[in-house]
Coordinates of C-alpha atoms in Angstrom, one line a residue:
M1381 CA -37.4 -34.6 77.4
T1382 CA -36.0 -33.0 80.6
I1383 CA -36.6 -29.3 81.1
S1384 CA -33.0 -28.6 80.1
G1385 CA -33.4 -30.9 77.1
D1386 CA -36.6 -29.0 76.1
A1387 CA -34.7 -25.7 76.4
Q1388 CA -31.8 -27.0 74.3
L1389 CA -34.2 -28.3 71.6
A1390 CA -36.1 -25.0 71.6
T1391 CA -32.8 -23.1 71.1
L1392 CA -31.9 -25.4 68.1
L1393 CA -35.3 -25.0 66.6
E1394 CA -35.1 -21.2 66.8
R1395 CA -31.5 -21.3 65.4
D1396 CA -32.8 -23.3 62.4
K1397 CA -35.8 -21.0 62.0
V1398 CA -38.3 -23.8 62.7
R1399 CA -41.7 -22.4 63.6
K1400 CA -42.8 -25.2 65.8
D1401 CA -42.5 -25.4 69.6
V1402 CA -41.2 -28.4 71.5
S1403 CA -44.7 -29.6 72.4
A1404 CA -45.7 -29.7 68.7
I1405 CA -42.5 -31.6 67.9
I1406 CA -43.2 -34.2 70.6
D1407 CA -46.8 -34.7 69.2
L1408 CA -45.4 -35.1 65.7
I1409 CA -42.8 -37.6 66.8
D1410 CA -45.5 -39.6 68.7
G1411 CA -47.4 -39.8 65.5
V1412 CA -44.3 -40.9 63.5
L1413 CA -43.8 -43.6 66.0
A1414 CA -47.4 -44.8 65.6
A1415 CA -46.9 -45.1 61.8
A1416 CA -45.2 -47.9 59.9
D1417 CA -41.5 -48.3 60.8
G1418 CA -41.6 -45.0 62.7
D1419 CA -39.0 -46.2 65.1
T1420 CA -36.3 -46.8 62.5
R1421 CA -37.0 -44.4 59.5
T1422 CA -35.6 -40.9 59.5
D1423 CA -37.4 -39.4 56.5
W1424 CA -39.8 -37.7 58.8
I1425 CA -37.2 -35.1 59.9
D1426 CA -38.0 -32.9 56.9
L1427 CA -41.6 -32.6 58.2
I1428 CA -39.9 -30.4 60.8
A1429 CA -37.1 -28.7 58.9
S1430 CA -36.2 -28.9 55.3
S1431 CA -32.4 -28.4 55.9
P1432 CA -31.8 -29.1 59.5
S1433 CA -28.4 -28.6 61.1
D1434 CA -26.5 -31.6 62.3
E1435 CA -27.2 -30.5 65.8
L1436 CA -30.9 -30.3 65.3
T1437 CA -31.0 -33.7 63.5
S1438 CA -29.1 -35.3 66.4
A1439 CA -31.5 -33.7 68.9
L1440 CA -34.6 -34.9 67.0
L1441 CA -33.3 -38.4 66.7
A1442 CA -32.5 -38.5 70.4
L1443 CA -36.0 -37.3 71.2
R1444 CA -37.4 -39.9 68.9
D1445 CA -35.5 -42.6 70.7
E1446 CA -36.6 -41.3 74.1
R1447 CA -40.3 -41.2 73.0
K1448 CA -39.8 -44.7 71.5
G1449 CA -38.9 -46.0 74.9
L1450 CA -42.0 -44.4 76.4
F1451 CA -44.1 -45.7 73.5
K1452 CA -43.0 -49.3 74.1
E1453 CA -43.4 -49.1 77.8
A1454 CA -46.8 -47.5 77.7
K1455 CA -49.5 -49.9 78.8
D1456 CA -52.8 -49.9 80.7
D1457 CA -52.4 -51.2 84.1
F1458 CA -55.5 -53.5 84.1
D1459 CA -56.0 -56.9 82.7
P1460 CA -58.6 -58.1 80.1
A1461 CA -61.2 -59.0 82.7
E1462 CA -61.0 -55.4 84.1
R1463 CA -61.1 -54.0 80.6
V1464 CA -64.3 -55.9 79.8
A1465 CA -65.8 -54.8 83.1
A1466 CA -64.8 -51.2 82.5
L1467 CA -66.4 -51.3 79.1
R1468 CA -69.6 -52.7 80.5
T1469 CA -69.7 -50.0 83.2
Y1470 CA -69.2 -47.3 80.5
L1471 CA -71.9 -48.7 78.3
A1472 CA -74.4 -48.9 81.2
A1473 CA -73.7 -45.3 82.0
K1474 CA -74.4 -44.3 78.4
G1475 CA -77.7 -46.2 78.4
V1476 CA -76.8 -48.9 75.9
D1477 CA -76.7 -52.7 76.4
G1478 CA -73.8 -53.7 74.2
F1479 CA -71.0 -52.7 71.9
I1480 CA -69.5 -54.1 68.7
V1481 CA -65.7 -54.0 68.3
P1482 CA -64.5 -54.8 64.7
R1483 CA -60.8 -55.2 63.8
A1484 CA -61.0 -52.2 61.5
D1485 CA -60.1 -48.6 61.2
E1486 CA -62.0 -45.7 59.6
H1487 CA -60.8 -46.7 56.1
Q1488 CA -61.5 -50.5 56.2
G1489 CA -58.0 -51.5 55.2
E1490 CA -56.6 -54.9 55.9
N1491 CA -53.7 -53.3 57.7
V1492 CA -54.5 -50.9 60.4
P1493 CA -52.4 -48.4 62.4
A1494 CA -51.5 -49.1 66.1
H1495 CA -54.1 -46.5 67.1
A1496 CA -56.9 -48.7 65.6
E1497 CA -56.0 -52.0 67.3
R1498 CA -59.0 -51.8 69.5
L1499 CA -59.9 -55.4 69.3
A1500 CA -56.4 -56.4 70.4
W1501 CA -56.7 -54.0 73.4
L1502 CA -60.0 -55.4 74.5
T1503 CA -59.5 -59.1 73.9
G1504 CA -55.8 -59.8 73.4
F1505 CA -56.4 -61.2 69.9
T1506 CA -53.9 -59.8 67.4
G1507 CA -55.0 -61.5 64.1
S1508 CA -55.7 -59.5 61.0
A1509 CA -59.4 -60.2 60.9
G1510 CA -62.0 -60.5 63.6
A1511 CA -64.6 -58.8 65.8
A1512 CA -66.0 -58.9 69.3
V1513 CA -69.4 -58.2 70.8
V1514 CA -69.9 -57.4 74.5
L1515 CA -73.2 -57.5 76.2
G1516 CA -73.9 -57.0 79.9
D1517 CA -73.8 -60.7 80.8
K1518 CA -71.9 -62.3 77.9
A1519 CA -69.4 -61.6 75.1
A1520 CA -68.0 -63.3 72.0
V1521 CA -65.0 -63.0 69.8
F1522 CA -65.3 -63.8 66.1
I1523 CA -62.3 -65.1 64.1
D1524 CA -61.8 -67.0 60.8
G1525 CA -60.3 -70.4 60.2
R1526 CA -56.7 -69.0 60.2
Y1527 CA -56.9 -68.2 63.8
T1528 CA -58.5 -71.1 65.6
I1529 CA -55.3 -71.9 67.5
Q1530 CA -54.2 -68.3 68.0
V1531 CA -57.5 -67.2 69.6
R1532 CA -57.2 -70.0 72.2
Q1533 CA -53.7 -68.8 73.0
Q1534 CA -54.6 -65.1 73.3
V1535 CA -58.2 -64.8 74.4
N1536 CA -59.6 -65.8 77.8
R1537 CA -62.5 -68.2 77.2
D1538 CA -64.0 -67.3 80.6
L1539 CA -64.6 -63.8 79.1
F1540 CA -65.4 -64.5 75.4
E1541 CA -67.1 -67.3 73.6
Y1542 CA -65.2 -68.3 70.4
R1543 CA -67.2 -68.0 67.2
H1544 CA -66.3 -68.4 63.5
L1545 CA -66.5 -65.1 61.7
V1546 CA -68.1 -66.7 58.6
D1547 CA -69.9 -69.8 59.8
E1548 CA -71.2 -68.1 63.0
P1549 CA -71.3 -64.4 62.1
V1550 CA -71.9 -61.5 64.3
V1551 CA -75.4 -60.9 63.0
G1552 CA -76.4 -64.5 63.9
W1553 CA -75.0 -64.1 67.4
L1554 CA -76.9 -60.8 67.8
H1555 CA -80.1 -62.5 66.7
D1556 CA -79.6 -65.3 69.2
N1557 CA -78.6 -63.1 72.2
L1558 CA -80.2 -59.7 72.0
K1559 CA -83.5 -59.1 73.7
T1560 CA -86.5 -57.0 72.7
G1561 CA -85.9 -53.4 73.6
Q1562 CA -82.1 -53.6 74.0
K1563 CA -79.8 -51.1 72.4
M1564 CA -76.7 -52.3 70.6
A1565 CA -74.1 -49.6 70.2
Y1566 CA -71.6 -49.3 67.3
D1567 CA -69.0 -46.8 66.1
P1568 CA -70.2 -45.7 62.6
W1569 CA -66.7 -44.8 61.7
L1570 CA -65.6 -48.4 61.9
H1571 CA -68.4 -50.1 60.0
T1572 CA -69.2 -49.8 56.3
V1573 CA -72.6 -48.8 55.0
Q1574 CA -73.2 -52.4 54.0
Q1575 CA -72.1 -53.8 57.4
A1576 CA -74.2 -51.4 59.4
A1577 CA -77.3 -52.3 57.3
H1578 CA -76.8 -56.0 58.1
L1579 CA -76.3 -55.2 61.8
R1580 CA -79.3 -53.0 61.9
S1581 CA -81.5 -55.7 60.3
A1582 CA -80.3 -58.3 62.8
C1583 CA -81.1 -56.0 65.7
E1584 CA -84.5 -55.0 64.4
G1585 CA -85.3 -58.6 63.7
V1586 CA -85.5 -59.3 67.4
G1587 CA -87.0 -55.9 68.4
A1588 CA -83.6 -54.4 69.4
E1589 CA -82.1 -51.2 68.2
L1590 CA -78.7 -50.4 66.6
V1591 CA -77.4 -47.2 68.0
A1592 CA -74.6 -45.1 66.6
I1593 CA -72.4 -43.5 69.2
D1594 CA -70.3 -40.3 68.8
T1595 CA -67.3 -41.5 70.9
N1596 CA -65.8 -44.9 70.7
P1597 CA -65.7 -46.2 74.4
I1598 CA -62.4 -48.1 73.7
D1599 CA -60.8 -44.7 72.9
V1600 CA -62.0 -43.4 76.3
L1601 CA -60.8 -46.4 78.3
W1602 CA -57.5 -47.1 76.4
H1603 CA -55.3 -44.7 78.3
A1604 CA -52.1 -45.7 76.5
Q1605 CA -53.6 -45.6 73.0
P1606 CA -51.0 -44.7 70.4
A1607 CA -51.3 -41.4 68.5
M1608 CA -52.8 -41.2 65.1
P1609 CA -50.1 -42.2 62.6
L1610 CA -48.0 -39.5 60.8
G1611 CA -46.1 -41.3 58.1
P1612 CA -44.6 -38.8 55.7
V1613 CA -46.6 -38.3 52.5
R1614 CA -44.5 -38.2 49.3
P1615 CA -45.1 -37.7 45.6
H1616 CA -45.3 -40.8 43.4
P1617 CA -43.4 -39.6 40.3
I1618 CA -44.9 -39.7 36.9
E1619 CA -42.0 -42.0 35.8
Y1620 CA -43.7 -44.7 37.9
A1621 CA -47.3 -43.6 37.8
G1622 CA -47.4 -43.2 34.0
K1623 CA -50.4 -40.8 34.1
S1624 CA -50.6 -37.3 35.6
T1625 CA -53.0 -36.4 38.4
A1626 CA -54.6 -33.8 36.2
D1627 CA -55.5 -36.5 33.6
K1628 CA -56.8 -38.8 36.3
R1629 CA -59.0 -36.1 37.8
V1630 CA -60.6 -35.4 34.4
Q1631 CA -61.1 -39.1 33.8
I1632 CA -62.9 -39.6 37.1
A1633 CA -64.9 -36.4 36.7
D1634 CA -66.1 -37.7 33.3
A1635 CA -67.0 -41.0 34.9
L1636 CA -69.1 -39.2 37.5
S1637 CA -70.9 -37.2 34.8
R1638 CA -71.9 -40.4 33.0
I1639 CA -73.6 -41.7 36.1
S1640 CA -75.2 -38.3 36.9
C1641 CA -73.2 -37.7 40.1
D1642 CA -72.0 -34.3 41.2
S1643 CA -69.2 -35.7 43.3
A1644 CA -67.8 -38.7 45.0
I1645 CA -66.5 -39.3 48.5
L1646 CA -63.2 -41.3 48.6
S1647 CA -62.4 -43.0 51.9
A1648 CA -60.1 -45.8 50.6
P1649 CA -56.5 -44.6 50.9
D1650 CA -55.4 -46.6 47.9
S1651 CA -57.9 -44.8 45.7
I1652 CA -56.6 -41.4 46.9
A1653 CA -53.0 -42.5 46.4
W1654 CA -53.8 -43.4 42.8
L1655 CA -55.8 -40.3 42.0
L1656 CA -53.2 -37.8 43.5
N1657 CA -50.1 -39.8 42.8
I1658 CA -49.0 -39.8 46.4
R1659 CA -47.7 -42.4 48.8
G1660 CA -47.5 -42.6 52.5
G1661 CA -46.4 -44.6 55.5
D1662 CA -49.3 -44.7 58.0
V1663 CA -49.9 -48.5 58.0
P1664 CA -47.6 -51.5 58.0
Q1665 CA -46.6 -53.0 54.6
T1666 CA -48.8 -50.7 52.6
P1667 CA -47.5 -47.3 51.3
L1668 CA -50.7 -45.4 52.0
A1669 CA -51.6 -42.1 53.7
L1670 CA -54.8 -42.2 55.7
G1671 CA -57.2 -39.5 54.8
Y1672 CA -60.4 -38.6 52.8
A1673 CA -61.0 -36.9 49.5
I1674 CA -63.9 -35.4 47.6
I1675 CA -63.7 -35.2 43.9
N1676 CA -66.2 -33.0 42.1
G1677 CA -67.7 -32.9 38.7
D1678 CA -65.4 -30.1 37.6
A1679 CA -62.4 -32.4 38.4
S1680 CA -61.5 -30.4 41.5
V1681 CA -60.4 -32.3 44.6
E1682 CA -60.4 -31.6 48.3
L1683 CA -58.0 -33.7 50.4
F1684 CA -58.7 -34.0 54.1
I1685 CA -55.5 -35.0 55.7
D1686 CA -53.3 -34.1 58.7
D1687 CA -50.9 -31.5 57.1
R1688 CA -48.2 -32.3 59.6
K1689 CA -47.4 -35.4 57.6
V1690 CA -47.4 -33.8 54.2
A1691 CA -43.8 -33.2 53.2
P1692 CA -42.9 -29.8 51.7
E1693 CA -42.2 -31.4 48.3
T1694 CA -45.7 -32.9 48.4
V1695 CA -47.3 -29.6 49.2
N1696 CA -45.8 -28.3 46.0
W1697 CA -46.7 -31.5 44.1
L1698 CA -50.4 -31.0 45.0
K1699 CA -50.6 -27.3 44.1
G1700 CA -53.3 -26.9 41.5
E1701 CA -54.3 -30.6 41.9
A1702 CA -56.0 -30.7 45.3
T1703 CA -57.0 -28.3 48.1
L1704 CA -55.5 -29.4 51.4
R1705 CA -58.0 -29.3 54.3
A1706 CA -57.8 -30.5 57.9
P1707 CA -59.6 -33.8 58.8
G1708 CA -61.8 -31.9 61.2
E1709 CA -63.3 -30.0 58.3
L1710 CA -64.7 -33.1 56.7
S1711 CA -68.1 -32.9 58.5
A1712 CA -68.7 -29.3 57.4
A1713 CA -67.8 -30.1 53.9
L1714 CA -70.3 -33.0 53.8
K1715 CA -73.0 -30.8 55.3
A1716 CA -72.4 -28.3 52.4
M1717 CA -73.2 -31.0 49.8
G1718 CA -76.9 -31.1 50.6
N1719 CA -78.0 -30.2 47.1
Q1720 CA -75.7 -32.7 45.4
S1721 CA -75.9 -36.3 44.1
V1722 CA -73.0 -38.0 45.7
R1723 CA -71.4 -41.3 44.9
L1724 CA -70.6 -43.5 47.9
D1725 CA -69.2 -47.1 47.9
E1726 CA -71.3 -49.0 50.5
A1727 CA -68.7 -51.7 50.6
T1728 CA -65.8 -49.5 51.7
A1729 CA -67.2 -46.2 53.0
S1730 CA -68.0 -45.8 56.6
D1731 CA -71.6 -45.5 57.8
W1732 CA -70.6 -42.2 59.4
L1733 CA -70.2 -40.8 55.9
R1734 CA -73.7 -42.0 54.9
M1735 CA -75.2 -40.5 58.0
Q1736 CA -73.6 -37.1 57.4
L1737 CA -74.7 -37.0 53.8
S1738 CA -78.2 -38.1 54.6
A1739 CA -78.5 -35.5 57.3
A1740 CA -77.4 -32.8 54.9
G1741 CA -80.1 -33.8 52.4
S1742 CA -77.7 -35.2 49.8
T1743 CA -78.9 -37.7 47.3
V1744 CA -76.6 -40.7 48.1
R1745 CA -75.9 -42.7 45.0
V1746 CA -74.6 -46.1 46.3
G1747 CA -72.2 -47.8 43.9
R1748 CA -68.6 -48.9 43.3
D1749 CA -65.8 -46.5 44.2
P1750 CA -65.3 -44.7 40.8
I1751 CA -61.5 -45.2 41.1
A1752 CA -61.6 -48.9 41.6
L1753 CA -61.6 -50.0 38.0
P1754 CA -59.3 -47.3 36.6
K1755 CA -56.8 -48.1 39.3
A1756 CA -56.9 -51.7 38.4
C1757 CA -56.3 -51.0 34.6
K1758 CA -52.5 -50.6 34.6
N1759 CA -51.0 -48.4 31.9
D1760 CA -47.8 -49.3 30.0
V1761 CA -45.5 -47.5 32.4
E1762 CA -47.0 -49.4 35.4
L1763 CA -46.8 -52.7 33.6
E1764 CA -43.2 -52.1 32.7
G1765 CA -42.5 -51.1 36.3
S1766 CA -44.0 -54.3 37.5
R1767 CA -41.8 -56.3 35.1
K1768 CA -38.7 -54.6 36.2
A1769 CA -39.6 -55.1 39.9
H1770 CA -40.1 -58.8 39.3
K1771 CA -36.7 -59.0 37.6
R1772 CA -35.0 -57.2 40.5
D1773 CA -36.8 -59.4 43.0
G1774 CA -36.0 -62.5 41.0
E1775 CA -32.3 -61.8 41.4
K1776 CA -32.8 -61.6 45.2
I1777 CA -34.8 -64.8 45.2
I1778 CA -32.0 -66.6 43.3
R1779 CA -29.4 -65.4 45.8
Y1780 CA -31.7 -66.3 48.7
F1781 CA -32.1 -69.9 47.5
K1782 CA -28.4 -70.2 47.0
W1783 CA -27.8 -69.0 50.6
L1784 CA -30.6 -71.3 51.9
D1785 CA -29.2 -74.3 50.1
E1786 CA -25.8 -73.7 51.8
A1787 CA -26.9 -72.4 55.2
A1788 CA -29.7 -75.0 55.9
A1789 CA -27.5 -78.0 55.4
D1790 CA -26.8 -78.3 59.2
G1791 CA -30.5 -77.8 60.2
S1792 CA -29.8 -74.6 62.1
I1793 CA -32.0 -72.3 60.1
D1794 CA -35.5 -71.7 61.3
E1795 CA -38.4 -69.9 59.6
R1796 CA -37.7 -66.6 61.3
V1797 CA -34.0 -66.6 60.3
A1798 CA -34.9 -67.5 56.7
A1799 CA -37.5 -64.8 56.5
D1800 CA -35.2 -62.2 57.9
K1801 CA -32.5 -63.1 55.4
L1802 CA -34.9 -62.8 52.4
L1803 CA -36.0 -59.4 53.7
S1804 CA -32.4 -58.2 54.1
L1805 CA -31.6 -59.2 50.5
R1806 CA -34.7 -57.4 49.1
A1807 CA -33.8 -54.4 51.2
E1808 CA -30.6 -54.0 49.2
D1809 CA -32.7 -52.7 46.3
P1810 CA -32.8 -48.9 46.6
L1811 CA -36.4 -49.0 45.3
F1812 CA -37.6 -51.5 47.9
R1813 CA -40.2 -50.1 50.4
D1814 CA -41.4 -53.1 52.4
S1815 CA -42.7 -56.6 52.3
S1816 CA -46.4 -56.8 51.3
F1817 CA -47.2 -59.0 54.3
E1818 CA -45.6 -60.6 57.4
T1819 CA -43.9 -63.9 56.7

């Protein structure tokens, strides 16, 4: 905003008794814009003020639109070749010979926030699955069979070899291209325990070393990197959940007792959403809030989440159910678990979590996320909710096919128009949140 605009907003904030300054508001809005549908939704306003005046609401929406323009225009002013060169320079300065860039965030979800699209920034590839490896004299991008055409359209072959993610995996490429004594860097936040073990084995197999780095070099070089997402976190009412958070906590604590674990680390947002009956909006087409949780044998829960995105109603919802802690406190919490036996899912938890627990002296008990199976076993309320949702959606599908039958007769309807029409019909349902995937 302009200086006069800042002053006007500051006046409105003071008038509405909002204890946030303009700078904090801008940071929050940038996080909202980096979340799913942040440029169109308005339910984030109560993260700032529970009962804002019309003037404050208008000013906040105007600021959102202004920041949206800056968000869309923001870009790094160097091309992919320069990005690869900059990465190689950075790696050399850090004393490592290469770096692995997965299409992943810290929670290993299929959908990732804009902040985590590091593979797209480096290579130009925007598919939902992939990876890249960069060495000093060569690089490769790994994609699956869905993207064999797309990768040729988006990625410069002079910079990256094309490799099949499954048939020609990263570990095989490392085995063929690494030299004895070389150091391959990786970000332990972005690789699961299982993945890191495979990478480590591949490196050690040729006399190289897999090295965890504290700071992701892409985050250093990506000057226009979006903010961490701040999609509002809301309660998931018992009328839809069918089981209270208190009952779920006791159920999971009992399960931990049966496997002789003192606690479990939860890094999968869908597990946390189920346990605490909350929903969020951090990633596209998935109503999840990114964060971490620790559930203990006494059924207590610590939730590590940016409290700026926790709506006031959700703070009340979680009282007595979970202790809210800042994400930056997670490391200290893990260090305090040195005398505990801790459950960790090697297929979903980041290698960073394993490293922290091991350094603390914890007994890491590798196994399935204790919430995976209970979450999959739907109760009667959830089953009935699914039936009702299918009936409501079926009505929209019937209307859609009627429209398509009439509108497509002249051949003027393409796939995009057809998909948009179906989405618009589904959006008429007041309970509709989003499509489950892009069409």
